[in-house]
Amino acid sequence: MADGTHGAALAAFRGALGSIPVADDAGTLRLMSRDFFWFSPILKPLLDDKRADLVVSPRTKDELITVVAAAARARVPITARGGGTGNYGQAVPLEGGVVIDLSRLDRVVSVAPGVGRFEAGARLLEIDRALMASGQELRFHPSTRKQATLGGFVCGGAAGAGSCTYGQISDPGAVIAVEVLTVEPEPRLLELTGPDVLKVMHAYGCNGIVTEITVPLAPALPWAEAIATFEDLTTAARFGQAFTEADGIAKKLVSIHDPRIPPLLRRLSPFVPAGHAMALVMVSEPQREAMETIVAAHGGTVTWRRGADDARRAAFEGEGAIAPIYEYSWNHTTLHALKVDPSITYLQLRFQPGTNLDKVRWVETTFSDEIWLHLEFQRRFGRVTCSSLPIVRYTTEARLRQIMAALDAGEVAVSDPHTYRLDHAGWKRVDAPQADFKRIADPFFLLNPGKLVVPDAVRQAVAR
Ligand code: FAD
């Protein structure tokens, strides 16, 4: 589409939009056709020049329905976009067409004790701001809390700050319901509940446009932040395990870093003596001392503390020299590291509970020059383990693939972040009949084309 071969379809589509905001200037098209795929030296050259033909920004659900109906009639490809913070080109329009910017669909629909319903374009930080009055918050959020939307998190994300207590977005009960708009000349709104929410979860927006989401809420505790240092990664990892397992202490972040990482996090490095491993922690303020007792029991030292009021101001008002501490964990670690050393890249690893600390040690020693681990602790199904988005010294694609194969063979699960194809996303694939649901939600295969491996013959038959 981007080459103008479907100009007539686009003109018909545009003619149906009325007063709905639409942009086609080069700057907006570039900006809204990108995400953070450039973290990957493999994806960057593949996706850098992909562009939408139009960006449409509906302000209400009715406007969204008008946009989707017009695109379905004109058979124009659609790519849904939330905050555009995905890491694998999920929101990049491979075949041009229309990017639908959902960030204006950002209303709080309802809030009650333990549950909230929000429009899909609501940003996670703004949801938590709106929830303050009820003393509640989202159970967990990616480190991109400020930019990412709830719809983007459900359709493209996995876990984050809070996962040390509440697990991952695909775990049972983590999403109570989603409302999905089908892509047809007469679009329908479908409500999916229970395990059916998995039909759109982590489906990269290929299975309908999510309009509203109901999620469980947690009590908003006064989250204090701290940095603790340890003599090596093994000791810090043992602390991470013990602290996450200490169920009596309310916590929101347990992030453990190889000694080579703090120097890449410039604002934090003054608090970490050279050669020391680091733990980033969010803990309920009245229980800070209990956390510090566990640090001391592992020979660690707390080198930096920020009280809950200041931490809240850092997150919600951008105050203070140090960003909210979660913005140095999860995949923010890669972002900071890339600013210092653009030659690095990253992987996504998951360790099995029970053997995770042994396997961490195995990765550390086997790939000592190439992989720098940071461990994000999680509690899932009653057990504590960690995942990692390690920094990887990149040489060639062949070597990167060799490393991934060796990790898989060593029973460390790899989810390849260097592919934009949904079908190749490793352990992040969810257990749901997503292909069957696609036939219902997107019968003309217009959604995010190129992300699912759909045989060309099938698409051509549908197009006819
Ligand atoms: P987008 O990037 O806009 O979209 C993601 C996918 O969902 C796309 O395929 C898009 O088409 C689709 N989509 C978006 N909205 C809708 C909708 N309403 N209906 C249908 N499809 C839709 N991820 C984590 O899980 N945990 C982390 O801690 C984390 N840390 C990160 C740190 C950095 C620095 C970066 C760059 C990324 C990180 N990510 C992380 C990835 C990403 O930020 C999250 O997955 C985030 O939730 C994506 O939300 P978004 O609104 O930006 O989605």
Coordinates of C-alpha atoms in Angstrom, one line a residue, residues 164-394:
C164 CA 7.0 -10.4 41.8
T165 CA 3.7 -10.7 43.6
Y166 CA 1.0 -11.1 40.9
G167 CA 2.6 -13.0 38.0
Q168 CA 2.0 -12.3 34.3
I169 CA -0.7 -10.8 32.1
S170 CA -1.5 -14.2 30.6
D171 CA -2.0 -15.9 33.9
P172 CA -5.6 -16.9 34.8
G173 CA -7.6 -14.0 36.2
A174 CA -5.0 -11.3 35.3
V175 CA -7.5 -10.0 32.7
I176 CA -11.1 -10.4 33.6
A177 CA -12.7 -9.4 30.3
V178 CA -12.0 -7.7 27.0
E179 CA -14.3 -6.0 24.5
V180 CA -13.2 -6.6 20.9
L181 CA -14.3 -4.9 17.7
T182 CA -14.4 -7.1 14.7
V183 CA -13.1 -5.8 11.3
E184 CA -16.1 -6.1 9.0
P185 CA -18.2 -3.7 7.0
E186 CA -20.6 -3.9 9.9
P187 CA -18.2 -4.2 12.9
R188 CA -19.4 -6.1 15.9
L189 CA -18.4 -5.6 19.6
L190 CA -17.7 -8.9 21.3
E191 CA -17.2 -9.4 25.0
L192 CA -14.6 -12.1 25.9
T193 CA -14.4 -13.3 29.4
G194 CA -12.4 -16.0 31.4
P195 CA -10.0 -18.1 29.3
D196 CA -11.5 -16.6 26.1
V197 CA -9.5 -13.4 26.7
L198 CA -6.5 -15.4 25.5
K199 CA -7.9 -15.2 22.0
V200 CA -6.6 -11.6 21.8
M201 CA -3.9 -11.8 24.4
H202 CA -0.4 -11.2 22.9
A203 CA -1.9 -11.6 19.4
Y204 CA -0.3 -8.3 18.2
G205 CA -3.6 -6.9 17.3
C206 CA -4.2 -9.5 14.6
N207 CA -7.4 -10.8 16.2
G208 CA -9.6 -7.7 16.5
I209 CA -9.3 -4.3 18.0
V210 CA -9.6 -4.3 21.7
T211 CA -11.8 -1.4 22.9
E212 CA -12.2 -2.0 26.7
I213 CA -10.5 -4.1 29.3
T214 CA -11.5 -5.2 32.8
V215 CA -8.7 -6.0 35.1
P216 CA -8.4 -6.8 38.8
L217 CA -6.9 -4.1 41.0
A218 CA -4.5 -4.2 44.0
P219 CA -4.3 -2.0 47.0
A220 CA -2.0 1.0 46.3
L221 CA 0.7 0.7 48.9
P222 CA 3.3 3.3 49.8
W223 CA 6.1 2.0 47.6
A224 CA 9.6 2.9 48.9
E225 CA 12.5 2.3 46.6
A226 CA 16.1 1.1 47.4
I227 CA 19.3 0.0 45.8
A228 CA 21.3 -2.8 47.6
T229 CA 24.7 -4.0 46.5
F230 CA 26.3 -7.4 46.8
E231 CA 29.7 -8.9 46.2
D232 CA 28.6 -10.9 43.1
L233 CA 25.6 -11.9 41.0
T234 CA 25.1 -15.2 42.7
T235 CA 24.8 -13.6 46.1
A236 CA 22.5 -10.9 44.8
A237 CA 20.3 -13.6 43.0
R238 CA 20.0 -15.5 46.3
F239 CA 18.8 -12.4 48.0
G240 CA 16.3 -11.8 45.1
Q241 CA 15.0 -15.3 45.6
A242 CA 14.7 -15.1 49.4
F243 CA 13.2 -11.6 49.4
T244 CA 10.6 -12.6 46.7
E245 CA 9.7 -15.7 48.7
A246 CA 9.2 -13.7 51.9
D247 CA 5.4 -13.5 51.4
G248 CA 4.9 -11.5 54.6
I249 CA 6.6 -8.5 52.9
A250 CA 4.6 -6.5 50.3
K251 CA 6.9 -5.8 47.3
K252 CA 6.6 -4.5 43.8
L253 CA 10.0 -4.9 42.2
V254 CA 12.9 -7.3 42.7
S255 CA 15.5 -6.7 39.9
I256 CA 19.0 -8.1 40.2
H257 CA 21.9 -6.9 38.0
D258 CA 25.3 -8.3 37.0
P259 CA 28.2 -6.1 38.3
R260 CA 28.9 -5.0 34.7
I261 CA 25.5 -3.4 34.3
P262 CA 25.4 -0.5 36.9
P263 CA 28.1 1.5 35.1
L264 CA 25.7 1.5 32.1
L265 CA 23.0 3.0 34.2
R266 CA 24.6 6.4 34.7
R267 CA 22.2 7.9 37.3
L268 CA 22.5 4.8 39.5
S269 CA 26.2 3.9 39.1
P270 CA 27.4 6.4 41.8
F271 CA 25.5 4.2 44.3
V272 CA 27.1 0.9 43.3
P273 CA 30.8 0.2 44.1
A274 CA 32.8 -1.0 41.1
G275 CA 32.6 -4.8 40.6
H276 CA 29.4 -5.2 42.8
A277 CA 26.1 -6.7 41.8
M278 CA 23.0 -4.6 42.4
A279 CA 19.4 -5.1 43.5
L280 CA 16.6 -2.7 42.7
V281 CA 13.7 -3.0 45.1
M282 CA 10.3 -1.6 45.6
V283 CA 8.9 -2.5 49.0
S284 CA 5.9 -1.3 51.1
E285 CA 7.5 1.5 53.2
P286 CA 6.5 0.2 56.7
Q287 CA 8.3 -3.0 55.8
R288 CA 11.5 -1.5 54.5
E289 CA 13.4 -2.6 57.6
A290 CA 12.3 -6.2 57.1
M291 CA 13.6 -6.0 53.5
E292 CA 16.9 -4.5 54.8
T293 CA 17.3 -7.4 57.3
I294 CA 17.2 -9.8 54.4
V295 CA 19.8 -7.7 52.5
A296 CA 22.1 -7.8 55.5
A297 CA 21.6 -11.6 55.9
H298 CA 23.0 -11.9 52.4
G299 CA 26.0 -9.7 53.1
G300 CA 24.5 -6.8 51.1
T301 CA 24.5 -3.1 51.8
V302 CA 21.6 -0.7 51.1
T303 CA 23.3 2.3 49.3
W304 CA 20.3 4.3 48.3
R305 CA 16.8 4.8 49.6
R306 CA 13.8 6.9 48.5
G307 CA 10.7 7.2 50.5
A308 CA 7.3 6.5 49.1
D309 CA 6.2 10.1 48.8
D310 CA 9.3 11.0 46.8
A311 CA 9.0 7.8 44.7
R312 CA 5.4 8.7 43.9
R313 CA 6.4 12.2 42.8
A314 CA 9.2 10.7 40.6
A315 CA 6.7 8.5 38.9
F316 CA 3.7 10.8 38.6
E317 CA 5.3 14.3 38.4
G318 CA 8.7 13.4 36.9
E319 CA 10.4 15.0 40.0
G320 CA 13.9 14.1 41.2
A321 CA 17.2 13.3 39.5
I322 CA 16.5 9.6 39.4
A323 CA 13.6 8.3 37.4
P324 CA 11.2 5.9 39.1
I325 CA 13.4 2.9 39.9
Y326 CA 11.4 0.5 37.7
E327 CA 12.6 2.6 34.7
Y328 CA 16.0 0.9 35.2
S329 CA 14.7 -2.6 35.2
W330 CA 13.0 -5.0 32.7
N331 CA 13.7 -3.8 29.2
H332 CA 14.6 -0.3 30.4
T333 CA 18.0 -1.7 31.3
T334 CA 18.5 -2.3 27.6
L335 CA 17.4 1.2 26.7
H336 CA 19.9 2.8 29.1
A337 CA 22.7 0.4 28.0
L338 CA 22.1 1.1 24.3
K339 CA 22.6 4.8 25.0
V340 CA 26.1 4.1 26.3
D341 CA 27.0 1.2 24.0
P342 CA 25.0 1.0 20.8
S343 CA 26.6 -2.2 19.8
I344 CA 24.8 -4.3 22.4
T345 CA 21.5 -6.1 22.1
Y346 CA 19.4 -8.3 24.3
L347 CA 17.5 -11.6 24.6
Q348 CA 14.4 -12.8 26.6
L349 CA 15.0 -15.7 28.9
R350 CA 12.8 -17.6 31.3
F351 CA 14.1 -19.8 34.1
Q352 CA 12.1 -22.7 35.6
P353 CA 11.2 -22.4 39.3
G354 CA 13.3 -24.8 41.4
T355 CA 16.3 -24.8 39.2
N356 CA 16.4 -21.1 38.3
L357 CA 19.4 -20.1 40.5
D358 CA 21.5 -23.0 39.2
K359 CA 20.7 -22.1 35.6
V360 CA 21.5 -18.5 36.2
R361 CA 24.9 -19.6 37.4
W362 CA 25.3 -21.8 34.3
V363 CA 24.4 -18.9 31.9
E364 CA 26.8 -16.6 33.8
T365 CA 29.7 -19.0 33.6
T366 CA 29.0 -20.4 30.1
F367 CA 28.5 -17.1 28.3
S368 CA 30.5 -14.9 30.7
D369 CA 31.8 -12.6 28.0
E370 CA 28.7 -12.3 25.9
I371 CA 25.7 -12.3 28.3
W372 CA 25.2 -9.9 31.2
L373 CA 22.2 -11.0 33.2
H374 CA 19.6 -8.9 35.0
L375 CA 17.0 -11.0 36.7
E376 CA 13.4 -9.9 37.1
F377 CA 11.9 -12.0 39.9
Q378 CA 8.3 -13.2 39.6
R379 CA 5.8 -15.2 41.6
R380 CA 3.7 -17.5 39.4
F381 CA 1.4 -20.3 40.3
G382 CA 2.7 -20.2 43.9
R383 CA 6.3 -20.5 43.0
V384 CA 9.2 -18.0 42.7
T385 CA 11.4 -17.8 39.6
C386 CA 13.1 -15.2 37.5
S387 CA 13.2 -14.1 33.9
S388 CA 15.8 -12.0 32.2
L389 CA 16.3 -9.6 29.4
P390 CA 20.0 -9.9 29.4
I391 CA 22.4 -7.5 27.7
V392 CA 24.1 -9.4 24.9
R393 CA 27.4 -8.4 23.2
Y394 CA 26.3 -8.6 19.6

